Coordinates of C-alpha atoms and ligand atoms in Angstrom, one line a residue:
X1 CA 27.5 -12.9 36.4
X2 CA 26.2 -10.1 35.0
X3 CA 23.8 -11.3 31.8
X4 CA 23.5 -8.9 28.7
X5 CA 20.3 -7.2 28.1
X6 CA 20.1 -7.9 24.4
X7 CA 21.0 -12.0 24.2
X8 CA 19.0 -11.6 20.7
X9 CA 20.3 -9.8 18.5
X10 CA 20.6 -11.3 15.0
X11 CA 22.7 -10.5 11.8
X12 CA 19.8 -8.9 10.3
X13 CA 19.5 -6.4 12.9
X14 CA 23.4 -6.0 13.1
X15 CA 22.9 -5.0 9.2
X16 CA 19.9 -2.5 10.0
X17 CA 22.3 -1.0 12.9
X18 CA 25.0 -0.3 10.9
X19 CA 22.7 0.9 8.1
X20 CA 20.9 3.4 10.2
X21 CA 24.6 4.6 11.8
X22 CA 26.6 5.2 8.8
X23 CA 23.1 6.9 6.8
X24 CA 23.4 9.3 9.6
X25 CA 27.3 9.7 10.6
X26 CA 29.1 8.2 7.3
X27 CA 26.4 8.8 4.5
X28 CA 28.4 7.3 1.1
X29 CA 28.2 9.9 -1.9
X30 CA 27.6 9.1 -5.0
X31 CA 31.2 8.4 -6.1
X32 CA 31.6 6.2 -2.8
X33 CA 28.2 4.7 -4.3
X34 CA 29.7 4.2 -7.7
X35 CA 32.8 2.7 -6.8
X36 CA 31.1 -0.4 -4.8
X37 CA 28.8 -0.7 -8.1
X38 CA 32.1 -0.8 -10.5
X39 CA 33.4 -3.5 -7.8
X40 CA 30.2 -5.5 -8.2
X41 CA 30.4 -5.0 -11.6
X42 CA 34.0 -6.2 -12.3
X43 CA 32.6 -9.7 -10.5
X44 CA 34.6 -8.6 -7.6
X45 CA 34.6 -9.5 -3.6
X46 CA 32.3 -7.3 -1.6
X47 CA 34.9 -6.9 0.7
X48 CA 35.1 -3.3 1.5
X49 CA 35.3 -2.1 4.5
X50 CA 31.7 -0.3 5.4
X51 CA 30.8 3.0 5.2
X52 CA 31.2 3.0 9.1
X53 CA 34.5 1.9 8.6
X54 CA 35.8 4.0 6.2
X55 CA 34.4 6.8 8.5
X56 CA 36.2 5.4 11.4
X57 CA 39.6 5.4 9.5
X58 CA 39.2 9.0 8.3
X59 CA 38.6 10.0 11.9
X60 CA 41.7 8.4 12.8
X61 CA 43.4 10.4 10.2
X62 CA 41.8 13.6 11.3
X63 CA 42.4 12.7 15.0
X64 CA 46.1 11.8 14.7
X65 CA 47.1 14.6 12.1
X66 CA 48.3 11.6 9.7
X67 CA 49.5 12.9 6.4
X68 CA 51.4 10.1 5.1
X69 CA 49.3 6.4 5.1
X70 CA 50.1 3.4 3.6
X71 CA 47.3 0.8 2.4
X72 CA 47.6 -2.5 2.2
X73 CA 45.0 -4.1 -0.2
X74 CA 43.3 -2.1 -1.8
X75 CA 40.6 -3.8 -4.2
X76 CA 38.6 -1.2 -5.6
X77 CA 39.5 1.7 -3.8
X78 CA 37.2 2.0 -1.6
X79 CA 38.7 2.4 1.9
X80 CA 41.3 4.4 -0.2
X81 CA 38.7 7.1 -1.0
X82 CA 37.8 7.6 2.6
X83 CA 41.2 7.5 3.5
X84 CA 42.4 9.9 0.6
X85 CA 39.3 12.5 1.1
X86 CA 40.4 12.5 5.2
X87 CA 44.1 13.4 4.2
X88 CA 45.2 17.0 5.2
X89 CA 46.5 19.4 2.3
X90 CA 50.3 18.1 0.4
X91 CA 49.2 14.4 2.3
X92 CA 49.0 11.7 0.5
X93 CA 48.4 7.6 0.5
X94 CA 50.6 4.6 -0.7
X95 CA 48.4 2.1 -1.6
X96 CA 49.1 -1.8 -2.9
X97 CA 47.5 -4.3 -4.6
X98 CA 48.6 -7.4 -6.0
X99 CA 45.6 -8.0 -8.3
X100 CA 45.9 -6.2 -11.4
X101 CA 42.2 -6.7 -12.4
X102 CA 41.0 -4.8 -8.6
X103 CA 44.0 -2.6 -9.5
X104 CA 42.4 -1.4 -12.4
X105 CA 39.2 -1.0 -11.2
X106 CA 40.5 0.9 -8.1
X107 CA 42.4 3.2 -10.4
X108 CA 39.4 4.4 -12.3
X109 CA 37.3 4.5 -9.0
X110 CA 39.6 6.6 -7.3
X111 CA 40.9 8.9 -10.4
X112 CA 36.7 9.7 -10.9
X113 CA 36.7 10.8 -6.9
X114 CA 39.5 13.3 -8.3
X115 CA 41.6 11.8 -5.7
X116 CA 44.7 10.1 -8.3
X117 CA 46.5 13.3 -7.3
X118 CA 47.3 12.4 -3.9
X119 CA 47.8 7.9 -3.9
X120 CA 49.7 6.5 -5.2
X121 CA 48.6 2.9 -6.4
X122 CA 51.3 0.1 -6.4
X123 CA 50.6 -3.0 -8.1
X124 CA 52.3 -6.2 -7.1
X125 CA 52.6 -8.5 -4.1
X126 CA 52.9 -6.2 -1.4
X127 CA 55.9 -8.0 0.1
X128 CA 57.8 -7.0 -3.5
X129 CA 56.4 -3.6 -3.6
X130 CA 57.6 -2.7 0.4
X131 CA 61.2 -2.9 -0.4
X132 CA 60.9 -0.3 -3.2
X133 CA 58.6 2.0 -1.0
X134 CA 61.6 1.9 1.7
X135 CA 63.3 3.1 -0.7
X136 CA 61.1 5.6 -2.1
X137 CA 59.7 7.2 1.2
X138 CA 61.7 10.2 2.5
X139 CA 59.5 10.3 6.1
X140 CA 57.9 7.4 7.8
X141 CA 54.4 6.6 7.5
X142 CA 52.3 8.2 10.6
X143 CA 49.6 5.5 9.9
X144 CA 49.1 1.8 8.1
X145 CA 46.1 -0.1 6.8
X146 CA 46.4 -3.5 6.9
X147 CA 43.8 -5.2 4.6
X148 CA 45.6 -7.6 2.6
X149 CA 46.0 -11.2 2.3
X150 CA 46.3 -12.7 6.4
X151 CA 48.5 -15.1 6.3
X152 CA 51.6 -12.7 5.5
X153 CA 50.5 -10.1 8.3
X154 CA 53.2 -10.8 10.1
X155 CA 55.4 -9.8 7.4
X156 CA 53.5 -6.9 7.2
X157 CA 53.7 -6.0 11.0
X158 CA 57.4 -6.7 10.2
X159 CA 57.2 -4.1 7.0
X160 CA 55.1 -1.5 9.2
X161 CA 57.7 -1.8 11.9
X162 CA 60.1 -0.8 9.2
X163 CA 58.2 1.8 7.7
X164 CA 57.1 3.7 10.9
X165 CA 58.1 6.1 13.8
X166 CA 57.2 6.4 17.5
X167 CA 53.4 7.7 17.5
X168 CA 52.7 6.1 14.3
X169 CA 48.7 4.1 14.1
X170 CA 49.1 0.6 12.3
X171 CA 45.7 -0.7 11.7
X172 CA 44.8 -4.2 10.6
X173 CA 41.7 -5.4 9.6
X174 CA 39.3 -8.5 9.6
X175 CA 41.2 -10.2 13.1
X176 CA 37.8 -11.8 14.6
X177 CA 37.6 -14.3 11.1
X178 CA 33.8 -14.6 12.9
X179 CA 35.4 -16.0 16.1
X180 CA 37.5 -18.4 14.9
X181 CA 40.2 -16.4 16.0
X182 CA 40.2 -17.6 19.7
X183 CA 41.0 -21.0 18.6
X184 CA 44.6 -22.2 19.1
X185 CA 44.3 -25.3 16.9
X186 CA 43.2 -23.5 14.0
X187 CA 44.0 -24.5 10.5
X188 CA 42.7 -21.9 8.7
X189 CA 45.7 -20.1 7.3
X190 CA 44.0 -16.9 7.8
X191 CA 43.3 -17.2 11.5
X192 CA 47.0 -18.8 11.8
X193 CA 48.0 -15.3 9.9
X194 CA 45.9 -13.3 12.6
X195 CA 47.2 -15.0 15.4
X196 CA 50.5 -15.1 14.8
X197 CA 50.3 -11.4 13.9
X198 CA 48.8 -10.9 17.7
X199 CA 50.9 -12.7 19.4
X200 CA 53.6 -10.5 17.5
X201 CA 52.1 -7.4 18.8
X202 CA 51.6 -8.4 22.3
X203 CA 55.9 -9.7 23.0
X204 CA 56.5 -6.6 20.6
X205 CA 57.8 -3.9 23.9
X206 CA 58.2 -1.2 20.5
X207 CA 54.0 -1.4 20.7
X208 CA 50.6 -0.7 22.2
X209 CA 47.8 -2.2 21.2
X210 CA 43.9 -3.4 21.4
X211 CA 41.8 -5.6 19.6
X212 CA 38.2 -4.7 19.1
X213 CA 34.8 -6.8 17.3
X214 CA 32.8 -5.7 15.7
X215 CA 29.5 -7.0 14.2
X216 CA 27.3 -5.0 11.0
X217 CA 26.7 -5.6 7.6
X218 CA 29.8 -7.1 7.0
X219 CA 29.5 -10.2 9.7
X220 CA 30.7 -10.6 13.0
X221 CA 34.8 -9.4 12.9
X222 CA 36.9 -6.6 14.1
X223 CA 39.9 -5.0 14.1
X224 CA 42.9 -4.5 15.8
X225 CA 44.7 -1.1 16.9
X226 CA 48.3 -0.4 17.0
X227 CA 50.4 2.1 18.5
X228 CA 53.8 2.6 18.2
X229 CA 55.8 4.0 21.4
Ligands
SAM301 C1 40.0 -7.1 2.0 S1 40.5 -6.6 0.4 C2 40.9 -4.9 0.6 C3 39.7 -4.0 0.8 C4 40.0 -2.6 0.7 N1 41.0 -2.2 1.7 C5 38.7 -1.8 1.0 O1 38.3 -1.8 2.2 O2 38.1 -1.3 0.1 C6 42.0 -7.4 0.2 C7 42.8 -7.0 -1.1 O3 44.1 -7.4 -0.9 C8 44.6 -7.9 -2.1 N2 45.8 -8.8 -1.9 C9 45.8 -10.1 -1.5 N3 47.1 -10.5 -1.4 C10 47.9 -9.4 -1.6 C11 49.3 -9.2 -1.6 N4 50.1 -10.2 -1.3 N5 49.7 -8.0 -1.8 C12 48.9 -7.0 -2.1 N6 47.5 -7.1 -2.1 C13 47.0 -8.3 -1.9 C14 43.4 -8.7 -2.7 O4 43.6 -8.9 -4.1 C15 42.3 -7.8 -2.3 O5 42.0 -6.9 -3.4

């Protein structure tokens, strides 16, 4: 068996890791800066995806030409920013939350980043909003966010299904639930959510798909990485 050369490692380190990556590849500005501060502020969750992160999805937006995304819990706005800045000229981003407080705060946040021009922010239960989106939407989404509550992301696969076209990238977040995820007899409604969302994916022959960890300032979890055909 081949034993790993860093059996070590602890979460402080995974912190100063993804500090020292996104200072130097995903350095936050100061509106990215401002907008965790409002979150804090409001008493919200810190839970954000990382500057890493947020770098990661505009690189999926660059590298697959996306122009129309859809966003699926948005809290303050934060992942929106990175996702809105990364969208090409005439895109734009359909974002949802249910929680009119983060609504609010996300609104201001992202309308101070100048970006209110190009998302547009839904409030409501996202499994309400959907049906008027379908309607809404003249051309499929080319890529999805999922970063809402887990235990409906199998509706959500079932929405993005809806909502998509061959080549389009779903992405759904927060699927390692700091490793509980490999356990079949579960209770956790969010790990049930997660699973059963997998195992959706994997009989689904309509898509492609990996599931990566990740560890950093935000824990140990991951996420997982849909195409579909
Ligand atoms: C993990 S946070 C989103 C983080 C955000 N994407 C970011 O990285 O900045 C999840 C958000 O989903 C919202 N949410 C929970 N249930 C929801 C639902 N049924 N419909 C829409 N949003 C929901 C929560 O209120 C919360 O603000």
């Amino acid at each position: 068996m081949r034993v790993p050369d860093y059996p070590s490692v602890d979460s402080k380190k995974w912190s100063d890791v993804d500090g020292y990556f996104s200072r130097l590849l995903a350095p936050e500005d100061d509106l990215l800066k401002l907008a965790l501060d409002e979150n804090a502020k409001a008493g919200m969750p810190a839970h954000d995806v990382s500057a890493s992160q947020g770098k990661m999805l505009a690189l999926f937006i660059a590298m697959t030409g996306a122009s129309r995304v859809l966003e699926i819990g948005t809290l303050g706005g934060y992942s929106t920013i990175w996702v809105a800045r990364a969208l090409p000229e005439g895109g734009r981003l359909t974002t949802i939350e249910a929680n009119e407080r983060h609504a609010a705060v996300a609104r201001s946040n992202i309308e101070r980043a100048g970006l209110f021009d190009r998302v547009d922010l839904h409030v409501g239960a996202a499994l309400d909003v959907l049906p008027n989106i379908e309607r809404e939407i003249d051309t499929p989404f080319d890529l999805i966010f999922i970063d809402a509550d887990k235990p409906n992301n199998p509706n959500y696969l079932e929405w993005s299904l809806k909502l998509s076209r061959p080549g389009t990238v779903i992405i759904a977040d927060n699927v390692v639930r700091g490793g509980a995820v490999a356990d079949p007899d579960s209770e956790d409604a969010n790990v049930r959510g997660v699973r059963a969302f997998l195992s959706m994916v994997a009989k689904n022959p309509r898509l492609d798909a990996t599931a990566i960890q990740t560890v950093g300032e935000k824990g140990w979890d991951g996420f997982a990485l849909i195409r579909v055909k």
